[in-house]
C-alpha positions as protocol buffer text, in pm:
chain_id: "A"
residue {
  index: 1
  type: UNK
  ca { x: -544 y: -2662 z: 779 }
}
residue {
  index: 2
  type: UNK
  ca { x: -381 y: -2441 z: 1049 }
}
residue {
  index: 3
  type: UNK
  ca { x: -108 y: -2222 z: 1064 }
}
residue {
  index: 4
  type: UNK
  ca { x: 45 y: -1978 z: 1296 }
}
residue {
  index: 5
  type: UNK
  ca { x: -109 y: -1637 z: 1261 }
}
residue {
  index: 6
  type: UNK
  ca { x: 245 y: -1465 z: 1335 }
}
residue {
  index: 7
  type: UNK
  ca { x: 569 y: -1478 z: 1240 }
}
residue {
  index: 8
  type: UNK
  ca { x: 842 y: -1303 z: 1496 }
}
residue {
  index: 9
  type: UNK
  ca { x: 1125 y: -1362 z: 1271 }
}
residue {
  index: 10
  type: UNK
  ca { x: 1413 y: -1083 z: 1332 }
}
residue {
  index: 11
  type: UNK
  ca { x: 1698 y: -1185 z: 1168 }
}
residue {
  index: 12
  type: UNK
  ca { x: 1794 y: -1262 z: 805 }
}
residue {
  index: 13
  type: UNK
  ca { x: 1906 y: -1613 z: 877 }
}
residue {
  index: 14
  type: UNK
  ca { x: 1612 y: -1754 z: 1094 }
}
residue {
  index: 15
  type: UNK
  ca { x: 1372 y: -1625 z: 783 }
}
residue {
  index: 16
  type: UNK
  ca { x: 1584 y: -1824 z: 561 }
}
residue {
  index: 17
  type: UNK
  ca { x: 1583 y: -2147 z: 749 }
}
residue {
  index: 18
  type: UNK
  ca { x: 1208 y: -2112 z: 770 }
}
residue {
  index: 19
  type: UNK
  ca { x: 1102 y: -2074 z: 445 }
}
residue {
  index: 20
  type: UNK
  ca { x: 1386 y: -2198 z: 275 }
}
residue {
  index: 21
  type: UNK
  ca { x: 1255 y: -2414 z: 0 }
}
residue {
  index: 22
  type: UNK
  ca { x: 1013 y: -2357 z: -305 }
}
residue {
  index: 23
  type: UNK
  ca { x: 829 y: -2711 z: -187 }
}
residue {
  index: 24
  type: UNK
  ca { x: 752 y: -2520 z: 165 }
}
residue {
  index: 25
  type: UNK
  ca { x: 681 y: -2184 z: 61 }
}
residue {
  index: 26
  type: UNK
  ca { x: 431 y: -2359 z: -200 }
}
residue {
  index: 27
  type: UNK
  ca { x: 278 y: -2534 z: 83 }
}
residue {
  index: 28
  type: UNK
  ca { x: 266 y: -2186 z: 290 }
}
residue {
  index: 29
  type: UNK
  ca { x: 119 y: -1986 z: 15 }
}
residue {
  index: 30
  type: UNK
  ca { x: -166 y: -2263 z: -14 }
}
residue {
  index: 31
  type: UNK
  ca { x: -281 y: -2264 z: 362 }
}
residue {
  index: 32
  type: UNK
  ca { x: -340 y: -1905 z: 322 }
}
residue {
  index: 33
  type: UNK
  ca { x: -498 y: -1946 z: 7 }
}
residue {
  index: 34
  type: UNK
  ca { x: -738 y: -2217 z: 106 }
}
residue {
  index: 35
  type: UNK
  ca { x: -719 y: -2187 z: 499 }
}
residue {
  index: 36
  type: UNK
  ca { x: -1032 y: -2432 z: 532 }
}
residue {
  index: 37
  type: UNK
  ca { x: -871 y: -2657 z: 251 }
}
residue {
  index: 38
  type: UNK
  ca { x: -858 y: -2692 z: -102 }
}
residue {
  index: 39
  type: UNK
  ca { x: -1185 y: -2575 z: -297 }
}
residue {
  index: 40
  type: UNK
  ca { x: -1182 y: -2598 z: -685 }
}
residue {
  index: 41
  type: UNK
  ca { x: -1252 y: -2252 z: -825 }
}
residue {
  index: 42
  type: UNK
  ca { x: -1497 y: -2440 z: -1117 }
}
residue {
  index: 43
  type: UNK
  ca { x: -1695 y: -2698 z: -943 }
}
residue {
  index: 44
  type: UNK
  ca { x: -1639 y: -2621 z: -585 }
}
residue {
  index: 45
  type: UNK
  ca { x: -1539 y: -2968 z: -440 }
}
residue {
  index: 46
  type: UNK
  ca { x: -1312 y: -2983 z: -208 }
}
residue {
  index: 47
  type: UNK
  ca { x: -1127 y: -3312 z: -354 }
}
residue {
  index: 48
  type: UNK
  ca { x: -821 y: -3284 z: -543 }
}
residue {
  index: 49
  type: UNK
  ca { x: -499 y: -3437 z: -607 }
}
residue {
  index: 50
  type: UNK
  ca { x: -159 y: -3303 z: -546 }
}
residue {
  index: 51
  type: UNK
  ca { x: 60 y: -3302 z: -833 }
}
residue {
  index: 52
  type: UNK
  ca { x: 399 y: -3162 z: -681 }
}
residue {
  index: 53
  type: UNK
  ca { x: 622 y: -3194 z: -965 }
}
residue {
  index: 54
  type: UNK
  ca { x: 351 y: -2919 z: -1163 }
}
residue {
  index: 55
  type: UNK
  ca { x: 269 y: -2735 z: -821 }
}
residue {
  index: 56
  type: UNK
  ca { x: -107 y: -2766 z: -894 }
}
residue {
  index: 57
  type: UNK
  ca { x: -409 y: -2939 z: -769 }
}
residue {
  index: 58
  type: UNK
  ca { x: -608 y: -3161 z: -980 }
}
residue {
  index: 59
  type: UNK
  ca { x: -968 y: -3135 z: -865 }
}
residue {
  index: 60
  type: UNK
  ca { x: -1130 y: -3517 z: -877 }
}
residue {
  index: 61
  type: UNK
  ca { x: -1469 y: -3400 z: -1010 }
}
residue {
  index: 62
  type: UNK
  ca { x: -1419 y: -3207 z: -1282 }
}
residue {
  index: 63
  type: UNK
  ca { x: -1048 y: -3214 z: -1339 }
}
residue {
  index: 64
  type: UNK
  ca { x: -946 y: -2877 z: -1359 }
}
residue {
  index: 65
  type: UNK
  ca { x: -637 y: -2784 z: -1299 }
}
residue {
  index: 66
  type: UNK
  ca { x: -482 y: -2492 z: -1038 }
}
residue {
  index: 67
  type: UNK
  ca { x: -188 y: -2424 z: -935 }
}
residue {
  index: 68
  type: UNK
  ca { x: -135 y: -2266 z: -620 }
}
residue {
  index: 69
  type: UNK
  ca { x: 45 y: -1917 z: -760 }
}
residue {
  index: 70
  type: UNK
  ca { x: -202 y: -1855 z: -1050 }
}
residue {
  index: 71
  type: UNK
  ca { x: -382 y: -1538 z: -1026 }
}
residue {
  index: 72
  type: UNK
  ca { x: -164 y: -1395 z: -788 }
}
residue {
  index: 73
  type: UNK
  ca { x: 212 y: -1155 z: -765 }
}
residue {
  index: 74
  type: UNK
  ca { x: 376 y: -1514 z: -788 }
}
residue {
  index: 75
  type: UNK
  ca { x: 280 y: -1660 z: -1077 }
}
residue {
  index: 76
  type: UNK
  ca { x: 479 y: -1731 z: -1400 }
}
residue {
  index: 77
  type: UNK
  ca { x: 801 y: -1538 z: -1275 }
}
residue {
  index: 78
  type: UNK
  ca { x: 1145 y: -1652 z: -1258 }
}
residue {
  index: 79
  type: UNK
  ca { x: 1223 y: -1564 z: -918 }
}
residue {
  index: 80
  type: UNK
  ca { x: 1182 y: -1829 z: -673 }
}
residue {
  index: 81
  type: UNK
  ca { x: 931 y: -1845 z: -400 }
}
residue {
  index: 82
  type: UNK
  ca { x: 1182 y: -1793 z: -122 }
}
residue {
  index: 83
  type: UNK
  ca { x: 1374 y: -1505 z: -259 }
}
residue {
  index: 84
  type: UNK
  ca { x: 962 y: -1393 z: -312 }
}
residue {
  index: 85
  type: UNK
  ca { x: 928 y: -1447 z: 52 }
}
residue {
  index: 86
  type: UNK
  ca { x: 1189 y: -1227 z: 151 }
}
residue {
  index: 87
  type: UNK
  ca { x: 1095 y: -958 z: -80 }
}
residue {
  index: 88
  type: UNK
  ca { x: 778 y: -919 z: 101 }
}
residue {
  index: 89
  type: UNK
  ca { x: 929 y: -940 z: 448 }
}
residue {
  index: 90
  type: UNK
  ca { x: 1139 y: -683 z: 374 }
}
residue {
  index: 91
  type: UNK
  ca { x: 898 y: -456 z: 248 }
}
residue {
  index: 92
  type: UNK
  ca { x: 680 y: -536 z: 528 }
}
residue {
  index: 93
  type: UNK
  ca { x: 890 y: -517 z: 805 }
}
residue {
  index: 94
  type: UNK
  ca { x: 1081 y: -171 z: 661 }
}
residue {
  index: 95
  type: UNK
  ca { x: 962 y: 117 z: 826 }
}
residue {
  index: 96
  type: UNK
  ca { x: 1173 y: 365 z: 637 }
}
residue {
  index: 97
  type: UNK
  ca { x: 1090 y: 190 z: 353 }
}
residue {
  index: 98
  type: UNK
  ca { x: 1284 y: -100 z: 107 }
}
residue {
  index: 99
  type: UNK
  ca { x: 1474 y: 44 z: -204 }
}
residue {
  index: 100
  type: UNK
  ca { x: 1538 y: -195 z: -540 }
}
residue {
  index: 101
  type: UNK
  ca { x: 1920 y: -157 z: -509 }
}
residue {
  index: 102
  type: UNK
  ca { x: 1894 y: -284 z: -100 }
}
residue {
  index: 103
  type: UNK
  ca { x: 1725 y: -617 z: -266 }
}
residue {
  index: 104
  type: UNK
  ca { x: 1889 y: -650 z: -563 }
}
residue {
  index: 105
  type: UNK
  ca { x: 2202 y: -715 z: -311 }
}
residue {
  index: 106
  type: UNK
  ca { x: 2026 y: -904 z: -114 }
}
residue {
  index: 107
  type: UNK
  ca { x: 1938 y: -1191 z: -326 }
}
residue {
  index: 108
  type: UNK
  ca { x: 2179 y: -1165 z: -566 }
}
residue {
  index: 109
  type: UNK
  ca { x: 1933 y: -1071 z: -857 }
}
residue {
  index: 110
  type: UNK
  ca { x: 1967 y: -782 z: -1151 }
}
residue {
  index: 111
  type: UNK
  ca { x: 1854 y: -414 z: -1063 }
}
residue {
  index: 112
  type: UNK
  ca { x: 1497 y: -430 z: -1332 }
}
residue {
  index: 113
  type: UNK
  ca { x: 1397 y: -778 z: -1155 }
}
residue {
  index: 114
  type: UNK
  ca { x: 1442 y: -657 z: -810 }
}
residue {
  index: 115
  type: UNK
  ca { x: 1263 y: -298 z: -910 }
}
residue {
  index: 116
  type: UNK
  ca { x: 992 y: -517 z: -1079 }
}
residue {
  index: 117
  type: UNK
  ca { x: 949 y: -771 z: -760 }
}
residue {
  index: 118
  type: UNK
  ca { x: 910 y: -489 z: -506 }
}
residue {
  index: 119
  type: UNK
  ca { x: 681 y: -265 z: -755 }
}
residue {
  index: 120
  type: UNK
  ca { x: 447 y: -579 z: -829 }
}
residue {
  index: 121
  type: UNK
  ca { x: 398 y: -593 z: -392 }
}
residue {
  index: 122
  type: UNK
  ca { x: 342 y: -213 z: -396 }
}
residue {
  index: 123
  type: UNK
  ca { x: 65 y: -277 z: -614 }
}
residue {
  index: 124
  type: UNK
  ca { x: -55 y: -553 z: -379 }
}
residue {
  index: 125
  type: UNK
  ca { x: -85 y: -280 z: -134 }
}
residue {
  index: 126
  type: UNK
  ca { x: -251 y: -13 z: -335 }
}
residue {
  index: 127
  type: UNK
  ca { x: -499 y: -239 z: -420 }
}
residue {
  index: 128
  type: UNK
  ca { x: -507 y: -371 z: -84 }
}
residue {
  index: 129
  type: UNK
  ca { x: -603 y: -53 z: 115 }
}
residue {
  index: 130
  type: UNK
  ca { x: -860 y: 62 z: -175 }
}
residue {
  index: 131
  type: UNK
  ca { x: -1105 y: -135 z: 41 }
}
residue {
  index: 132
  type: UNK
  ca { x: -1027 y: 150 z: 324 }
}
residue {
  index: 133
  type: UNK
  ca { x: -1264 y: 451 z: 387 }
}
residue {
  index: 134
  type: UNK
  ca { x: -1168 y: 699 z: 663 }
}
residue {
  index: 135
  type: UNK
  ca { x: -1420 y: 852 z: 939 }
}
residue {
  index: 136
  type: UNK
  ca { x: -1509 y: 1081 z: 1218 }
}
residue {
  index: 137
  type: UNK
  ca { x: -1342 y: 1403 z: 1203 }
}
residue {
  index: 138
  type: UNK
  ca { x: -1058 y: 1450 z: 922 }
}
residue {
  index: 139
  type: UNK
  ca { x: -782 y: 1690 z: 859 }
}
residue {
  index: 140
  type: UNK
  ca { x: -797 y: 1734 z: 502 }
}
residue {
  index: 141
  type: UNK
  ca { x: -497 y: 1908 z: 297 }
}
residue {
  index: 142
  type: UNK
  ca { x: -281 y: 1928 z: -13 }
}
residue {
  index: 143
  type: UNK
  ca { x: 89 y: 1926 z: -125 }
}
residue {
  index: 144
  type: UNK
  ca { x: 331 y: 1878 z: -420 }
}
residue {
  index: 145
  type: UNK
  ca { x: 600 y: 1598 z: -430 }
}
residue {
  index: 146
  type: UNK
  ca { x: 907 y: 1604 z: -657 }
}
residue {
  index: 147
  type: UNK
  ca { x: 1024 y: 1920 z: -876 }
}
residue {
  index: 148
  type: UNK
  ca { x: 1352 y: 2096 z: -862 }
}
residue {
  index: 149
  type: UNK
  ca { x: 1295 y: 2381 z: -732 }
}
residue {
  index: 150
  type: UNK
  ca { x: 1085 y: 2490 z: -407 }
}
residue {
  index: 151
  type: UNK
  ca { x: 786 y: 2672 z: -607 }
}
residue {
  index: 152
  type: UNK
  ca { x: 464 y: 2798 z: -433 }
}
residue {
  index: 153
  type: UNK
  ca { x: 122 y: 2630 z: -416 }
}
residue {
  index: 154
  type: UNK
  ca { x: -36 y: 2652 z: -685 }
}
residue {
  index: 155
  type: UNK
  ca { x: 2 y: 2770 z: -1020 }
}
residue {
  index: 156
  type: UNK
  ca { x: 392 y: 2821 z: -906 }
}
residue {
  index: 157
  type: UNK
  ca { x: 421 y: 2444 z: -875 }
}
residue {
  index: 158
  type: UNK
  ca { x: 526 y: 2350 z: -1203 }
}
residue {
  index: 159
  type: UNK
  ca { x: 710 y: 2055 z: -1237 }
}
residue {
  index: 160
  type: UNK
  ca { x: 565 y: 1917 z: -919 }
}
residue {
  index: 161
  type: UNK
  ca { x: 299 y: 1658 z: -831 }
}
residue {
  index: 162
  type: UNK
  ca { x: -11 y: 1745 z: -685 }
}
residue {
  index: 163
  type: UNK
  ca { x: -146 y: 1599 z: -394 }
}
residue {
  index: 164
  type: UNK
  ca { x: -429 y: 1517 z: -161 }
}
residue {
  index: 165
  type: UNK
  ca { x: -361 y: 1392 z: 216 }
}
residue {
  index: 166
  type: UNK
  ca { x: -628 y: 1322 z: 463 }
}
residue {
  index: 167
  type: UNK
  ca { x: -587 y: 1191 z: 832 }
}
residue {
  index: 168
  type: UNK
  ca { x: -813 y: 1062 z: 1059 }
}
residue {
  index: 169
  type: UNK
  ca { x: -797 y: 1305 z: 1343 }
}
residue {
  index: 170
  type: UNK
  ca { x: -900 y: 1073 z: 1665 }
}
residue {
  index: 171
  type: UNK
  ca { x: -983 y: 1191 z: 2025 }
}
residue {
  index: 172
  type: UNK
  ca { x: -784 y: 1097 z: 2294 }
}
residue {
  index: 173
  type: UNK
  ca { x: -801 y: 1152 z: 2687 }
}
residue {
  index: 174
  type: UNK
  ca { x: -456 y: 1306 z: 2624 }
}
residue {
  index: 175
  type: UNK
  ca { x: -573 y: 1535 z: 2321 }
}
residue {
  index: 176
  type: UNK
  ca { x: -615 y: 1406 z: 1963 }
}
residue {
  index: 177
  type: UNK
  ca { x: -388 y: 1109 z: 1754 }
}
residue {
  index: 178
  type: UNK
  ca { x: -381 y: 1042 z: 1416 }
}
residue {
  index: 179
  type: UNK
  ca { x: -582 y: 775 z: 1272 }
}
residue {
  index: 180
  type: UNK
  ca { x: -589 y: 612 z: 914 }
}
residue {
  index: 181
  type: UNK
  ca { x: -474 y: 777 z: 669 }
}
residue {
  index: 182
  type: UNK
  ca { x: -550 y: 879 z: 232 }
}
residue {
  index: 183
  type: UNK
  ca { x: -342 y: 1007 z: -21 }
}
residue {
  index: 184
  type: UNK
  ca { x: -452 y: 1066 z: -380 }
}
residue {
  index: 185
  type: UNK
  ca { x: -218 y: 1173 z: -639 }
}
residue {
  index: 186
  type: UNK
  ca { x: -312 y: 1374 z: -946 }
}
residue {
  index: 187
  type: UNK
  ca { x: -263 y: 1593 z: -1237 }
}
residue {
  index: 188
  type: UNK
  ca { x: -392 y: 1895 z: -1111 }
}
residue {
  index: 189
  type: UNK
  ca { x: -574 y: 2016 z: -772 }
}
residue {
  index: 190
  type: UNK
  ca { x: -912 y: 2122 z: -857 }
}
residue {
  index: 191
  type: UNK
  ca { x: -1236 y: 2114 z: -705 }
}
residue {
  index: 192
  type: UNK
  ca { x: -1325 y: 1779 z: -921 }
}
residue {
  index: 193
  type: UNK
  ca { x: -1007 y: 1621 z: -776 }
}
residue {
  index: 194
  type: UNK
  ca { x: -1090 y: 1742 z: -413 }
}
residue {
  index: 195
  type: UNK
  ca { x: -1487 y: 1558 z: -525 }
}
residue {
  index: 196
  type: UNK
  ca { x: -1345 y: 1244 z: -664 }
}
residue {
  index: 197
  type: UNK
  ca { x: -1126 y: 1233 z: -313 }
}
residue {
  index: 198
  type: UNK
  ca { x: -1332 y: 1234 z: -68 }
}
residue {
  index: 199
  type: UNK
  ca { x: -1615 y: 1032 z: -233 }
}
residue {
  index: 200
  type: UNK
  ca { x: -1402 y: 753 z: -254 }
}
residue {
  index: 201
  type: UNK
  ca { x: -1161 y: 746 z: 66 }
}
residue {
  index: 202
  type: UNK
  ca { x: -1452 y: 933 z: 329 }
}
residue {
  index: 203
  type: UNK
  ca { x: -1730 y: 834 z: 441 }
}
residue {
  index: 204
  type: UNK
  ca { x: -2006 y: 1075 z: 450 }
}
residue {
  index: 205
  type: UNK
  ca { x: -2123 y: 1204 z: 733 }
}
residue {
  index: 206
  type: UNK
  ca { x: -1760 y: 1289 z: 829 }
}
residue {
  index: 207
  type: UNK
  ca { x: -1633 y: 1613 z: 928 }
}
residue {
  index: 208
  type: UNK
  ca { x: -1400 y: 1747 z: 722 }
}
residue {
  index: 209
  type: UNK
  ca { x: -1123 y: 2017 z: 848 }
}
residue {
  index: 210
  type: UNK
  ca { x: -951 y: 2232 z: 577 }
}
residue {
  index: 211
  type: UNK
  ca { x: -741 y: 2566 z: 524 }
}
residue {
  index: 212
  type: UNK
  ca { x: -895 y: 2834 z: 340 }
}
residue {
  index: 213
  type: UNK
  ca { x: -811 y: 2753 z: 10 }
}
residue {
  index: 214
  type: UNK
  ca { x: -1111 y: 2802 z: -248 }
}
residue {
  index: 215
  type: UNK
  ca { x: -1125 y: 2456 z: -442 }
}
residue {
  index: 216
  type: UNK
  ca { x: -1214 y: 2324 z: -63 }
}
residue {
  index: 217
  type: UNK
  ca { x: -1535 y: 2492 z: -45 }
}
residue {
  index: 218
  type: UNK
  ca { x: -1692 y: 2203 z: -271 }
}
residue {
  index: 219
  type: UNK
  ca { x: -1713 y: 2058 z: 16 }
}
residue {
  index: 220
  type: UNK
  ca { x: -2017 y: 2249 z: 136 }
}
residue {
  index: 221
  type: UNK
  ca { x: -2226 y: 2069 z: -148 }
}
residue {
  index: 222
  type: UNK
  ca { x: -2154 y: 1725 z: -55 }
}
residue {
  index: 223
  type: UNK
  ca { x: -2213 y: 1495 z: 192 }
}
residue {
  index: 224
  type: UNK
  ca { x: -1971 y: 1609 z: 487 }
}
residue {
  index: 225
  type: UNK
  ca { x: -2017 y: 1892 z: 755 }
}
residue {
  index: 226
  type: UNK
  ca { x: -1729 y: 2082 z: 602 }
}
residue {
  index: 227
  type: UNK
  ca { x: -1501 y: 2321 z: 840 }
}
residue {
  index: 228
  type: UNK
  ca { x: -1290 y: 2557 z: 655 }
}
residue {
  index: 229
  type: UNK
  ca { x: -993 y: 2753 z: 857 }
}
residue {
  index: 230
  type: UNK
  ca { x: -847 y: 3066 z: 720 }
}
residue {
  index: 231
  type: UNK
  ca { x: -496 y: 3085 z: 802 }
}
residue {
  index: 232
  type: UNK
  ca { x: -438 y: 3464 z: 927 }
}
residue {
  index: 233
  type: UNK
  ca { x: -287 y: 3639 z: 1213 }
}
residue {
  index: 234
  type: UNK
  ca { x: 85 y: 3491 z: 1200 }
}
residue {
  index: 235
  type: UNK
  ca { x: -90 y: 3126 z: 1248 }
}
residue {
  index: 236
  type: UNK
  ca { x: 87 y: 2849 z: 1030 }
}
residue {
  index: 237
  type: UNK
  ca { x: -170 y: 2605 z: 891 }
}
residue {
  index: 238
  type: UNK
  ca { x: 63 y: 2315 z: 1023 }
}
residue {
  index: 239
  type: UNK
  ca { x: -40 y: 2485 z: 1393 }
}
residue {
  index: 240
  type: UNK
  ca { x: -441 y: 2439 z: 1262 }
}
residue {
  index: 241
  type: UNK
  ca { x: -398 y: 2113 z: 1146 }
}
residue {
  index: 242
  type: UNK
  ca { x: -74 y: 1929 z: 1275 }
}
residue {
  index: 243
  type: UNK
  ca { x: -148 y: 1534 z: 1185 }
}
residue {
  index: 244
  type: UNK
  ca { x: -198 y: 1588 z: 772 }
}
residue {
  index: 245
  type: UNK
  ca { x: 138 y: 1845 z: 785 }
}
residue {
  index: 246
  type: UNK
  ca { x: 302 y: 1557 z: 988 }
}
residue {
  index: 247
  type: UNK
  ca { x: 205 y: 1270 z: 749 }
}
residue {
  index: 248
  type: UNK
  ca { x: 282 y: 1517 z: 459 }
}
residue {
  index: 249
  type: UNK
  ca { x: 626 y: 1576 z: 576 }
}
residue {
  index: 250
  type: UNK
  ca { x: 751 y: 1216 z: 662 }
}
residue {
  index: 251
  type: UNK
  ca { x: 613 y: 1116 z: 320 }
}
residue {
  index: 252
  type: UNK
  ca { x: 856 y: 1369 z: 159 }
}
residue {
  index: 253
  type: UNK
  ca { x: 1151 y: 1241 z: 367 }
}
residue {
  index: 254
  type: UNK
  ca { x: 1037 y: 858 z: 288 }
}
residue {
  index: 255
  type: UNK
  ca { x: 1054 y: 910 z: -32 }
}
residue {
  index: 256
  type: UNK
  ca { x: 1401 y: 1141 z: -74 }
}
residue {
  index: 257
  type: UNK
  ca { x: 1579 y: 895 z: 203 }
}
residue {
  index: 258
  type: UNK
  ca { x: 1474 y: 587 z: 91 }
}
residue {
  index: 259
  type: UNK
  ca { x: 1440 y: 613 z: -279 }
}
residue {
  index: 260
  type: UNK
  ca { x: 1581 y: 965 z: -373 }
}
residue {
  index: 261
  type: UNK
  ca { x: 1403 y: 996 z: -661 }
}
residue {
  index: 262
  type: UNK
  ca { x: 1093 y: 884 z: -767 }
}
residue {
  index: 263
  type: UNK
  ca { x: 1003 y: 905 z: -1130 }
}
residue {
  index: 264
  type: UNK
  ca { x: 636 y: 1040 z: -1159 }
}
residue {
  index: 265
  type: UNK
  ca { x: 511 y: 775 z: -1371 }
}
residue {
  index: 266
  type: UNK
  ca { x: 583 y: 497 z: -1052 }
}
residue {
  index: 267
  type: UNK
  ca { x: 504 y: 791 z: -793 }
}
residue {
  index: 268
  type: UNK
  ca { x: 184 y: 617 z: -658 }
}
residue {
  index: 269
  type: UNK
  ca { x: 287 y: 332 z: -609 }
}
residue {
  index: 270
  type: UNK
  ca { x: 570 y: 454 z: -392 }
}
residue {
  index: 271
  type: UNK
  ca { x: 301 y: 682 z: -218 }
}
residue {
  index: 272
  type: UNK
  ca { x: 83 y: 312 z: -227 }
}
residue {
  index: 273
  type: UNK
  ca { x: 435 y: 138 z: -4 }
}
residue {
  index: 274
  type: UNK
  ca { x: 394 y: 441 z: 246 }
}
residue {
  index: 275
  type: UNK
  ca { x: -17 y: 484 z: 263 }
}
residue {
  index: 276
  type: UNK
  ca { x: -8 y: 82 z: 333 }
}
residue {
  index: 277
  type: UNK
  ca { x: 270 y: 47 z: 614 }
}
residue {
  index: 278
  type: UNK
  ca { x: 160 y: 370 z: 805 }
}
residue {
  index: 279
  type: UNK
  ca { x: -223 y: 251 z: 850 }
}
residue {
  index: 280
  type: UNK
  ca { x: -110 y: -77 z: 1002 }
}
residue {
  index: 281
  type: UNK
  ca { x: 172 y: 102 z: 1220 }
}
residue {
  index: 282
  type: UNK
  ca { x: 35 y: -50 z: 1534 }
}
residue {
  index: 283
  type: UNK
  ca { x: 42 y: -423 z: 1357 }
}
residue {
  index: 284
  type: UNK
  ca { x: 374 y: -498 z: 1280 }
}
residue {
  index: 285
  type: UNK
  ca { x: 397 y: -892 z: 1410 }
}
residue {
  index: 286
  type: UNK
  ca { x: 153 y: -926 z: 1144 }
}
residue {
  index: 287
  type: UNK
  ca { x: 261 y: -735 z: 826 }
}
residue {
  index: 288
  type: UNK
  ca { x: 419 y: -1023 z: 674 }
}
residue {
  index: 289
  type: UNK
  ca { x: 88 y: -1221 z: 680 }
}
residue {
  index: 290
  type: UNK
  ca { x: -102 y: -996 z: 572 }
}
residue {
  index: 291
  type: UNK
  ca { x: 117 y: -841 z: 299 }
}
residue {
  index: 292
  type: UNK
  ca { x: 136 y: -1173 z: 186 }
}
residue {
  index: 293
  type: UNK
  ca { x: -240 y: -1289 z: 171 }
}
residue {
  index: 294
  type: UNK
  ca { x: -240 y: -906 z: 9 }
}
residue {
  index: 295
  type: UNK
  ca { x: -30 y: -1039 z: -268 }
}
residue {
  index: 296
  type: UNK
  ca { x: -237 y: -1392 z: -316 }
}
residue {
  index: 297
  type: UNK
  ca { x: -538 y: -1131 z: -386 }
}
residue {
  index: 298
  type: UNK
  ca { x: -399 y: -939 z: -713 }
}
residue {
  index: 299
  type: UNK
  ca { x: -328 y: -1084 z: -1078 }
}
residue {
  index: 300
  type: UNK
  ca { x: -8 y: -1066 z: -1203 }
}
residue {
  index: 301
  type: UNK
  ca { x: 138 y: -767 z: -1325 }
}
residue {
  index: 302
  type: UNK
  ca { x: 382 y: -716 z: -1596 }
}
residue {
  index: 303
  type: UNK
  ca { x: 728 y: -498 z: -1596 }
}
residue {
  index: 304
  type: UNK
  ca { x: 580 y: -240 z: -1845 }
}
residue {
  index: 305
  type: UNK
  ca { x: 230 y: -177 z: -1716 }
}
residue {
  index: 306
  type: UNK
  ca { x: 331 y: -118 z: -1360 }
}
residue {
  index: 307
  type: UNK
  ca { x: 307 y: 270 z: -1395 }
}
residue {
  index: 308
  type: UNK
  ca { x: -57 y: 256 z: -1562 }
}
């Protein structure tokens, strides 16, 4: 089966007429599912009947049964595929980022379903860039998110959400550009946490650019040449290491413009929504498939479990 690899859709109304019924967003969802045709997941034959009142296929040879959303953000919900559709086109295609109450106008659904809907995809997309390591040299730094007051770093950041941020720092004939990007959020910021970081989102060998705060100088044991800046003379650390203090700064304004306040437990997967659309800035004709296929990948979450 073949299907166009992009979808230039700008307006709310061509989107509609496109994937306006269940019957042809069921038949979308299962070319990207089985691109090279139908393969049973038990036997793997490639013969199967069609059973469109049940939305399954009913493999010939050894009759098991699968239905095209199962295993996947889709299944057993009560929204309908093309309200689903738009849900993930939205999210995709917002670069300031998609709020609950925006969809919950939208398609004419309750507040908890549409929070539920667009935390389910956010999940999609944490999961999705898991598979992501970052390389070559790497700005490395850390913030808070959230809190009343201002506070300091550190121990004076109670009430706050710790932080870790690292950027891709790339070379340029014109100077340097931010690459892909990392952000891990934790309980504390400790020398483990800074470990646990960059072992999963680095890849060794990497250099690794930081200020001089102390939990950094784990670094030195591990597998990264480690380069360690000690802000003095009047020098700002967002003048040492401008792409991580830019990334760090348009996440706090993503998250107080777009969703004014983000309750800790659901923080990551907010961070998750920003992480996702930011590393595929330069590939926006082709969020919407890939967001998509991203949400074909992950099992189905429930409402209550989102935040754990």
């Amino acid at each position: 089966m073949e299907f166009k690899k992009r979808i230039r859709i700008i307006t709310v109304k061509a989107f509609r007429a496109k994937f306006s019924s269940e019957e042809g967003c069921l038949e979308y969802l299962a070319k990207h599912r089985w691109p090279n045709g139908f393969v049973c997941p038990k036997c793997h034959n490639r013969e199967a009947h069609w059973q469109a009142g049940r939305s399954i296929y009913w493999c010939k040879a050894c009759e098991y049964q699968v239905s095209v959303t199962a295993g996947t953000v889709f299944h057993s919900t009560n929204l309908g595929l093309p309200d689903w559709f738009w849900a993930v086109y939205r999210m995709a295609q917002g670069k300031k980022g998609f709020s609950a109450m925006q969809l919950m106008k939208e398609i004419d659904v309750s507040y908890p379903t549409a929070w539920s809907v667009l935390h389910k995809i956010r999940c999609a997309m944490e999961e999705r860039d898991k598979q992501y390591k970052l390389k070559g040299t790497i700005e490395l730094d850390d913030a808070y998110l959230g809190g009343e007051s201002k506070g300091k770093r550190g121990r004076g950041a109670e009430g706050k959400t710790p932080i870790l941020v690292a950027v891709e720092k790339r070379q340029t004939r014109k100077g340097t550009k931010p690459g892909y990007v990392a952000i891990r959020i934790g309980k504390s910021l400790s020398s483990v946490d800074v470990m646990a970081f960059v072992d999963s989102k680095i890849i060794p060998g990497s250099i690794i650019e930081t200020d001089g705060l102390s939990v950094y100088k784990v670094l030195c044991n591990l597998n990264f040449a480690h380069k360690q800046t000690v802000t003095e003379n009047g020098i700002e650390a967002k003048e040492l290491f401008p792409w991580v203090h830019l990334v760090i700064g348009n996440l706090k304004r993503f998250i107080l413009g777009t969703h004014h306040h983000a309750d800790p437990k659901y923080l990551r997967l907010y961070v998750a929504e920003y992480c996702y659309r930011l590393n595929r800035r330069f590939h926006e004709d082709d969020l919407f498939e890939h967001l998509l296929k991203a949400c074909l990948l992950i099992s189905p979450r429930k409402y209550n479990i989102l935040g754990h």
